[in-house]
């Protein structure tokens, strides 16, 4: 059984900090579909349309009939561990620094033989389940885990390297005012986070979350205004070196599209908070976090953006807000590219309309703060890049993938007026 | 009924040459190949312009291939081949060259394999070895071939009861042989105790199960018997040769190779049986692979390899001479030349020119090749049987 991970001792500044290294990143184009599945936590393999044979490694033609119509389908992740080895030495620095490293071959129930990482709790010649996860290079890798969960199995070093689990980590939530902040803080602490820092704008004004946050141990509320560069830089100067996960939930939201607003005032606020706020945070916290992705148990692991699902396709009732989120989503993709070589993961949580004042005119279903918190936790635990929170977010995702233009037309039907 | 294959009568294999290996080299594959080619040409008293056939195996020629080498070395062949099959390349090169000579497409073919080994070049080669390895093997610990063969060894041991000592017998015997081969990289004796207590690399594989990557090159010539006789060259004849790729893909883990599909034909073509083989040169990137070949080539049944190596003496003077120049495990693995080391040594053996490693009265030698861990297993297998044509 996996031993529980112990809290790391205080860092000795005289000693070398491990520098970020990565496992191999190169993949064929076909293989990137496995990465796309891992980004949402799915185990999918290619299946031949003609003969239904499940294939691995990813390829461009069927190994059975040479047909070229190979579809990525979710398949059973169960299999049998056939052989294993512990790699004691590797020519790749990433593994060299982490040796010994357990890997093996698993015969999947659906057919193919896969090489994969092996969780420490797997025993020889046993039934296993295979997870498809993103590694530090941002690419999909497979890891075999036992069928039965054990208490501390998330603490297994090989599995933990494929996640951004909050345990023992120090986490910044950027907006104390957001209704989801207390639920997020609670969930992170329950999952073993060491400290939750909460950024608070306009500290002189009372807000309903203050008491809830004050009642939690290991929560520190600190001044932070994401529209103010010097405020962001000041906080980064104080806690940037010990921020392991940053959750940007800062949000400025007002209803309305272009014509329903008389000027660009709210749109400017939306861009200041939602878009430029992310940019300021990334410029202040990003470099420090990127430098600390290999820094032991409480290394920097993830950057989380909480976005509106309407970032994918505009809803004119919240047209300007949607637009600011589309900009933020696009910027997050740039950040992914810029963080990639450090191994720092960018996770976007796309949320449907939330249960709050500004969404009151909309019919249900709506997303509760606890749901956002659960999505964030699940995403960190599984090391995801894209998380869809709430039924509406999933609905928009599916329709967008099916046909983005059809979705656009459905979202923009006119009304005939009264 | 599949049409019977034609024999390889009338073909002579001659002028074996081995460049002494180096652990690291500042020279290029082109340089190493030139050296070996010169060695064989000199042995046969030929000029480069006498060659009209050229076959190359190499991993480190990039961005060149056999094509670039013709201009680089000033050759003008009318028959050109590039064999990208690593450890299986020698028998494949030989059988193609033999057919070219039989058919008159070429008169004199030089078959050469060579690679350099710069510091870090092994690591760089790993990263671009194959698409499946890149996508589905190296991201898992990047153990390279060590990890792949560790899995195979793990399963083989479990399936057939082989122990590390059994593999040690193979390695220790080869080191004994290497001490009599002047070109071997390994110069110190190896005991079973040292083998057993060696540093672990990828369990159950330890240091002495692994080959030492190095730089080196090997070459031989293929021509008609008449041509060899005219030039008064000692030569070997080709009894038969087989190759097979991606065999037994239904096996979950590779515990047998493609030899099993063709071995009966090889003996039939060569008009001999396993009992007639005076010496065996297996492809020994890891001892488990040699054990698998001993089984698949018909010297014992599947699963009896461990007992076979326990009950036989694999040294030059033993009852089952095996990898007489030390093999790659003790002479070093010079990239694609690792596929040639057994072939070139076998030509020397059956022509009576092996010097310190000479097996007494050797007249029939078997050479086996294995190559290219594309994903989870070696894809290419080959084998050939050489017989004495004319001794020195």
Tab-separated table of C-alpha atoms in Angstrom, chain A residues 68-376:
chain	number	residue	atom	x	y	z
A	68	UNK	CA	-7.992	3.990	-42.790
A	69	UNK	CA	-11.188	4.860	-40.938
A	70	UNK	CA	-10.016	4.667	-37.351
A	71	UNK	CA	-12.260	6.276	-34.766
A	72	UNK	CA	-11.292	7.235	-31.219
A	73	UNK	CA	-13.813	5.559	-28.919
A	74	UNK	CA	-13.971	5.299	-25.156
A	75	UNK	CA	-13.111	1.671	-24.367
A	76	UNK	CA	-12.812	-0.446	-21.249
A	77	UNK	CA	-9.641	0.463	-19.342
A	78	UNK	CA	-9.355	-2.944	-17.693
A	79	UNK	CA	-6.524	-5.342	-18.315
A	80	UNK	CA	-3.942	-7.692	-16.894
A	81	UNK	CA	-0.390	-6.822	-15.858
A	82	UNK	CA	1.792	-9.251	-17.837
A	83	UNK	CA	5.346	-8.133	-17.125
A	84	UNK	CA	7.063	-5.337	-15.311
A	85	UNK	CA	10.408	-3.721	-14.774
A	86	UNK	CA	11.852	-1.002	-12.635
A	87	UNK	CA	13.982	1.339	-14.689
A	88	UNK	CA	16.982	2.177	-12.515
A	89	UNK	CA	18.775	4.354	-15.005
A	90	UNK	CA	17.613	6.329	-17.992
A	91	UNK	CA	19.254	8.593	-20.522
A	92	UNK	CA	16.412	11.087	-20.057
A	93	UNK	CA	17.056	13.580	-17.256
A	94	UNK	CA	13.433	13.647	-16.138
A	95	UNK	CA	13.468	9.927	-15.311
A	96	UNK	CA	17.070	9.932	-14.155
A	97	UNK	CA	16.142	12.373	-11.392
A	98	UNK	CA	13.119	10.279	-10.437
A	99	UNK	CA	14.534	6.752	-10.701
A	100	UNK	CA	13.674	4.034	-9.900
A	101	UNK	CA	10.661	4.138	-12.218
A	102	UNK	CA	8.234	1.266	-12.550
A	103	UNK	CA	6.789	0.397	-15.949
A	104	UNK	CA	5.341	-2.676	-17.541
A	105	UNK	CA	3.143	-4.247	-20.143
A	106	UNK	CA	-0.589	-4.666	-19.757
A	107	UNK	CA	-2.845	-6.808	-21.913
A	108	UNK	CA	-6.076	-4.867	-22.227
A	109	UNK	CA	-9.371	-6.761	-22.148
A	110	UNK	CA	-10.278	-4.998	-25.414
A	111	UNK	CA	-7.223	-6.480	-27.139
A	112	UNK	CA	-4.101	-4.378	-27.457
A	113	UNK	CA	-0.939	-4.726	-25.425
A	114	UNK	CA	0.188	-1.450	-23.919
A	115	UNK	CA	3.370	-0.307	-22.238
A	116	UNK	CA	2.562	1.933	-19.296
A	117	UNK	CA	3.609	3.363	-15.970
A	118	UNK	CA	2.696	1.165	-13.015
A	119	UNK	CA	1.230	2.384	-9.743
A	120	UNK	CA	3.115	1.151	-6.687
A	121	UNK	CA	0.094	-0.779	-5.390
A	122	UNK	CA	-0.200	-3.010	-8.472
A	123	UNK	CA	0.943	-6.554	-7.883
A	124	UNK	CA	2.474	-8.929	-10.381
A	125	UNK	CA	0.158	-10.806	-12.696
A	126	UNK	CA	-2.919	-9.001	-11.410
A	127	UNK	CA	-5.960	-7.304	-12.886
A	128	UNK	CA	-5.451	-3.584	-13.343
A	129	UNK	CA	-7.228	-0.531	-14.662
A	130	UNK	CA	-5.472	1.899	-16.979
A	131	UNK	CA	-5.755	5.654	-16.663
A	132	UNK	CA	-4.990	8.044	-19.499
A	133	UNK	CA	-3.265	11.093	-18.002
A	134	UNK	CA	-1.207	14.070	-19.072
A	135	UNK	CA	2.422	14.026	-18.001
A	136	UNK	CA	4.745	16.946	-17.339
A	137	UNK	CA	5.286	17.468	-21.033
A	138	UNK	CA	1.534	17.836	-21.478
A	139	UNK	CA	1.228	14.600	-23.437
A	140	UNK	CA	-0.936	11.570	-22.764
A	141	UNK	CA	0.578	8.643	-20.925
A	142	UNK	CA	-1.038	5.518	-19.576
A	143	UNK	CA	-0.687	4.315	-16.000
A	144	UNK	CA	-1.939	1.034	-14.557
A	145	UNK	CA	-3.585	1.221	-11.135
A	146	UNK	CA	-5.145	-1.512	-8.987
A	147	UNK	CA	-8.878	-2.157	-9.381
A	148	UNK	CA	-9.483	-1.432	-5.708
A	149	UNK	CA	-8.809	2.028	-4.334
A	150	UNK	CA	-6.612	2.313	-1.278
A	151	UNK	CA	-6.495	5.193	1.204
A	152	UNK	CA	-3.416	7.017	0.013
A	153	UNK	CA	-3.144	5.807	-3.552
A	154	UNK	CA	-3.119	9.372	-4.921
A	155	UNK	CA	0.172	9.857	-3.058
A	156	UNK	CA	1.994	7.345	-5.262
A	157	UNK	CA	4.842	9.399	-6.747
A	158	UNK	CA	4.260	8.231	-10.327
A	159	UNK	CA	0.529	8.935	-10.164
A	160	UNK	CA	1.036	12.249	-8.390
A	161	UNK	CA	3.419	13.360	-11.154
A	162	UNK	CA	0.450	12.992	-13.523
A	163	UNK	CA	-1.874	15.128	-11.431
A	164	UNK	CA	-1.955	18.513	-9.736
A	165	UNK	CA	-3.311	17.174	-6.484
A	166	UNK	CA	-3.731	19.908	-3.858
A	167	UNK	CA	-2.349	17.824	-0.982
A	168	UNK	CA	0.392	19.757	0.877
A	169	UNK	CA	0.243	22.477	-1.765
A	170	UNK	CA	-0.265	26.221	-1.289
A	171	UNK	CA	-3.019	27.667	-3.382
A	172	UNK	CA	-4.062	31.180	-4.328
A	173	UNK	CA	-7.721	31.907	-5.094
A	174	UNK	CA	-7.759	35.342	-6.653
A	175	UNK	CA	-11.186	36.709	-5.776
A	176	UNK	CA	-12.609	36.645	-2.260
A	177	UNK	CA	-15.785	38.291	-3.552
A	178	UNK	CA	-16.781	35.511	-5.936
A	179	UNK	CA	-19.666	33.447	-4.479
A	180	UNK	CA	-17.726	30.229	-5.208
A	181	UNK	CA	-14.653	31.188	-3.144
A	182	UNK	CA	-15.637	29.723	0.270
A	183	UNK	CA	-16.660	26.426	-1.330
A	184	UNK	CA	-13.394	26.294	-3.269
A	185	UNK	CA	-11.317	27.027	-0.173
A	186	UNK	CA	-13.182	24.420	1.862
A	187	UNK	CA	-12.776	21.724	-0.793
A	188	UNK	CA	-9.064	22.422	-1.235
A	189	UNK	CA	-8.415	22.287	2.513
A	190	UNK	CA	-10.399	19.061	2.787
A	191	UNK	CA	-8.192	17.599	0.051
A	192	UNK	CA	-5.093	18.373	2.085
A	193	UNK	CA	-3.996	21.791	0.841
A	194	UNK	CA	-1.426	23.309	3.201
A	195	UNK	CA	-2.533	26.920	2.830
A	196	UNK	CA	-5.203	28.711	0.855
A	197	UNK	CA	-4.391	32.338	0.082
A	198	UNK	CA	-7.400	34.397	-0.962
A	199	UNK	CA	-6.999	37.689	-2.829
A	200	UNK	CA	-9.399	40.382	-1.727
A	201	UNK	CA	-10.102	43.555	-3.680
A	202	UNK	CA	-11.455	46.667	-1.958
A	203	UNK	CA	-10.799	45.295	1.505
A	204	UNK	CA	-12.558	48.243	3.131
A	205	UNK	CA	-15.923	47.067	1.828
A	206	UNK	CA	-17.716	44.272	3.631
A	207	UNK	CA	-18.747	41.243	1.569
A	208	UNK	CA	-20.721	38.105	2.402
A	209	UNK	CA	-17.746	35.683	2.067
A	210	UNK	CA	-15.575	37.386	4.662
A	211	UNK	CA	-16.943	35.614	7.716
A	212	UNK	CA	-16.950	32.221	6.048
A	213	UNK	CA	-13.312	32.591	5.015
A	214	UNK	CA	-12.275	33.965	8.413
A	215	UNK	CA	-13.676	30.864	10.088
A	216	UNK	CA	-11.420	28.480	8.147
A	217	UNK	CA	-8.011	27.476	9.490
A	218	UNK	CA	-5.084	27.802	7.054
A	219	UNK	CA	-6.851	30.460	4.984
A	220	UNK	CA	-5.032	33.775	4.580
A	221	UNK	CA	-6.932	36.687	3.056
A	222	UNK	CA	-4.545	39.110	1.350
A	223	UNK	CA	-5.138	42.311	-0.639
A	224	UNK	CA	-5.301	41.765	-4.388
A	225	UNK	CA	-6.922	43.823	-7.127
A	226	UNK	CA	-6.408	42.152	-10.495
A	227	UNK	CA	-7.111	45.443	-12.295
A	228	UNK	CA	-4.150	47.055	-10.538
A	229	UNK	CA	-0.738	45.967	-11.796
A	230	UNK	CA	1.126	47.122	-8.718
A	231	UNK	CA	-1.293	45.285	-6.429
A	232	UNK	CA	-0.764	42.066	-8.368
A	233	UNK	CA	3.003	42.517	-8.361
A	234	UNK	CA	3.045	43.274	-4.652
A	235	UNK	CA	1.217	40.066	-3.817
A	236	UNK	CA	3.451	38.076	-6.172
A	237	UNK	CA	6.439	39.525	-4.337
A	238	UNK	CA	5.035	38.225	-1.070
A	239	UNK	CA	3.692	34.789	-1.975
A	240	UNK	CA	4.750	34.177	-5.603
A	241	UNK	CA	7.572	31.892	-4.468
A	242	UNK	CA	5.186	29.633	-2.586
A	243	UNK	CA	2.160	29.589	-4.845
A	244	UNK	CA	1.811	26.030	-6.135
A	245	UNK	CA	-1.635	26.306	-7.684
A	246	UNK	CA	-3.311	29.533	-8.780
A	247	UNK	CA	-7.068	29.565	-9.248
A	248	UNK	CA	-8.244	32.653	-11.062
A	249	UNK	CA	-11.910	33.099	-10.290
A	250	UNK	CA	-11.919	36.899	-10.574
A	251	UNK	CA	-14.951	37.852	-12.601
A	252	UNK	CA	-16.703	41.006	-13.738
A	253	UNK	CA	-20.152	40.246	-15.103
A	254	UNK	CA	-23.033	42.341	-16.327
A	255	UNK	CA	-25.842	41.213	-18.610
A	256	UNK	CA	-26.330	42.573	-22.085
A	257	UNK	CA	-24.983	42.655	-25.581
A	258	UNK	CA	-23.742	45.561	-27.610
A	259	UNK	CA	-26.972	47.487	-28.281
A	260	UNK	CA	-28.470	47.076	-24.848
A	261	UNK	CA	-25.540	48.971	-23.404
A	262	UNK	CA	-25.230	52.675	-24.079
A	263	UNK	CA	-21.428	52.762	-23.890
A	264	UNK	CA	-18.273	50.681	-23.485
A	265	UNK	CA	-17.929	51.215	-19.733
A	266	UNK	CA	-18.948	47.748	-18.537
A	267	UNK	CA	-17.168	46.119	-21.453
A	268	UNK	CA	-13.992	47.864	-20.361
A	269	UNK	CA	-14.468	46.581	-16.802
A	270	UNK	CA	-15.072	43.069	-18.120
A	271	UNK	CA	-11.868	43.151	-20.114
A	272	UNK	CA	-9.925	44.711	-17.209
A	273	UNK	CA	-10.913	41.951	-14.796
A	274	UNK	CA	-11.548	38.894	-16.960
A	275	UNK	CA	-8.925	39.317	-19.662
A	276	UNK	CA	-6.244	41.771	-18.526
A	277	UNK	CA	-6.606	40.461	-14.970
A	278	UNK	CA	-5.424	37.056	-16.156
A	279	UNK	CA	-2.598	38.683	-18.074
A	280	UNK	CA	-1.428	40.659	-15.030
A	281	UNK	CA	-1.573	37.592	-12.824
A	282	UNK	CA	0.324	35.514	-15.374
A	283	UNK	CA	3.024	38.127	-15.800
A	284	UNK	CA	3.488	38.450	-12.049
A	285	UNK	CA	3.094	34.828	-10.907
A	286	UNK	CA	3.847	32.827	-14.072
A	287	UNK	CA	7.647	32.978	-14.204
A	288	UNK	CA	8.050	32.064	-10.533
A	289	UNK	CA	5.641	29.160	-10.805
A	290	UNK	CA	7.319	27.916	-13.979
A	291	UNK	CA	10.646	27.819	-12.183
A	292	UNK	CA	9.226	25.687	-9.374
A	293	UNK	CA	7.497	22.845	-11.202
A	294	UNK	CA	10.066	20.281	-10.040
A	295	UNK	CA	10.386	21.617	-6.506
A	296	UNK	CA	9.499	18.486	-4.556
A	297	UNK	CA	6.231	17.614	-2.834
A	298	UNK	CA	4.881	21.172	-2.916
A	299	UNK	CA	6.048	22.077	-6.375
A	300	UNK	CA	4.098	24.426	-8.624
A	301	UNK	CA	1.566	22.315	-10.485
A	302	UNK	CA	-1.338	24.095	-12.111
A	303	UNK	CA	-2.878	27.341	-13.231
A	304	UNK	CA	-6.658	27.235	-13.163
A	305	UNK	CA	-8.988	29.625	-15.023
A	306	UNK	CA	-12.665	29.597	-14.264
A	307	UNK	CA	-14.405	30.631	-17.466
A	308	UNK	CA	-17.905	30.957	-18.767
A	309	UNK	CA	-18.940	28.148	-21.090
A	310	UNK	CA	-20.135	30.932	-23.381
A	311	UNK	CA	-16.458	31.540	-24.144
A	312	UNK	CA	-16.999	28.907	-26.847
A	313	UNK	CA	-20.036	30.485	-28.445
A	314	UNK	CA	-21.627	33.806	-27.584
A	315	UNK	CA	-24.973	34.149	-25.855
A	316	UNK	CA	-26.257	37.635	-26.721
A	317	UNK	CA	-28.101	37.991	-23.392
A	318	UNK	CA	-24.624	38.169	-21.896
A	319	UNK	CA	-22.980	39.111	-25.161
A	320	UNK	CA	-20.202	41.405	-23.940
A	321	UNK	CA	-19.380	39.171	-20.977
A	322	UNK	CA	-19.201	36.186	-23.342
A	323	UNK	CA	-16.835	38.133	-25.557
A	324	UNK	CA	-14.497	38.913	-22.670
A	325	UNK	CA	-14.464	35.212	-21.791
A	326	UNK	CA	-13.702	34.261	-25.382
A	327	UNK	CA	-10.705	36.574	-25.181
A	328	UNK	CA	-9.676	35.027	-21.878
A	329	UNK	CA	-10.034	31.515	-23.257
A	330	UNK	CA	-7.843	32.439	-26.200
A	331	UNK	CA	-5.268	33.953	-23.870
A	332	UNK	CA	-5.264	30.776	-21.786
A	333	UNK	CA	-4.235	28.842	-24.888
A	334	UNK	CA	-1.313	31.195	-25.334
A	335	UNK	CA	-0.381	30.634	-21.695
A	336	UNK	CA	-0.491	26.879	-22.254
A	337	UNK	CA	2.079	27.263	-24.958
A	338	UNK	CA	4.209	29.599	-22.869
A	339	UNK	CA	4.063	27.400	-19.756
A	340	UNK	CA	4.555	24.156	-21.700
A	341	UNK	CA	8.303	23.868	-21.429
A	342	UNK	CA	8.125	24.214	-17.640
A	343	UNK	CA	5.498	21.526	-17.193
A	344	UNK	CA	3.077	23.965	-15.504
A	345	UNK	CA	-0.421	22.886	-16.480
A	346	UNK	CA	-3.209	25.272	-17.504
A	347	UNK	CA	-6.645	23.975	-16.591
A	348	UNK	CA	-9.761	25.733	-17.861
A	349	UNK	CA	-12.988	25.083	-16.026
A	350	UNK	CA	-15.911	26.041	-18.257
A	351	UNK	CA	-18.927	26.829	-16.136
A	352	UNK	CA	-22.561	27.173	-17.133
A	353	UNK	CA	-24.716	29.967	-15.693
A	354	UNK	CA	-24.113	30.165	-11.956
A	355	UNK	CA	-26.636	30.478	-9.164
A	356	UNK	CA	-26.232	34.181	-8.415
A	357	UNK	CA	-27.902	37.569	-8.801
A	358	UNK	CA	-26.608	38.338	-12.255
A	359	UNK	CA	-28.018	35.105	-13.681
A	360	UNK	CA	-31.359	35.398	-11.880
A	361	UNK	CA	-33.306	36.055	-15.106
A	362	UNK	CA	-32.217	32.679	-16.554
A	363	UNK	CA	-34.124	29.428	-16.020
A	364	UNK	CA	-32.414	26.446	-14.332
A	365	UNK	CA	-30.245	24.416	-14.327
A	366	UNK	CA	-27.624	26.600	-12.696
A	367	UNK	CA	-24.296	25.817	-11.173
A	368	UNK	CA	-23.856	25.975	-7.408
A	369	UNK	CA	-20.572	27.002	-5.789
A	370	UNK	CA	-20.095	23.450	-4.505
A	371	UNK	CA	-20.273	22.150	-8.074
A	372	UNK	CA	-17.568	24.528	-9.206
A	373	UNK	CA	-15.430	23.414	-6.279
A	374	UNK	CA	-15.983	19.743	-7.110
A	375	UNK	CA	-15.078	20.296	-10.754
A	376	UNK	CA	-11.893	22.126	-9.813
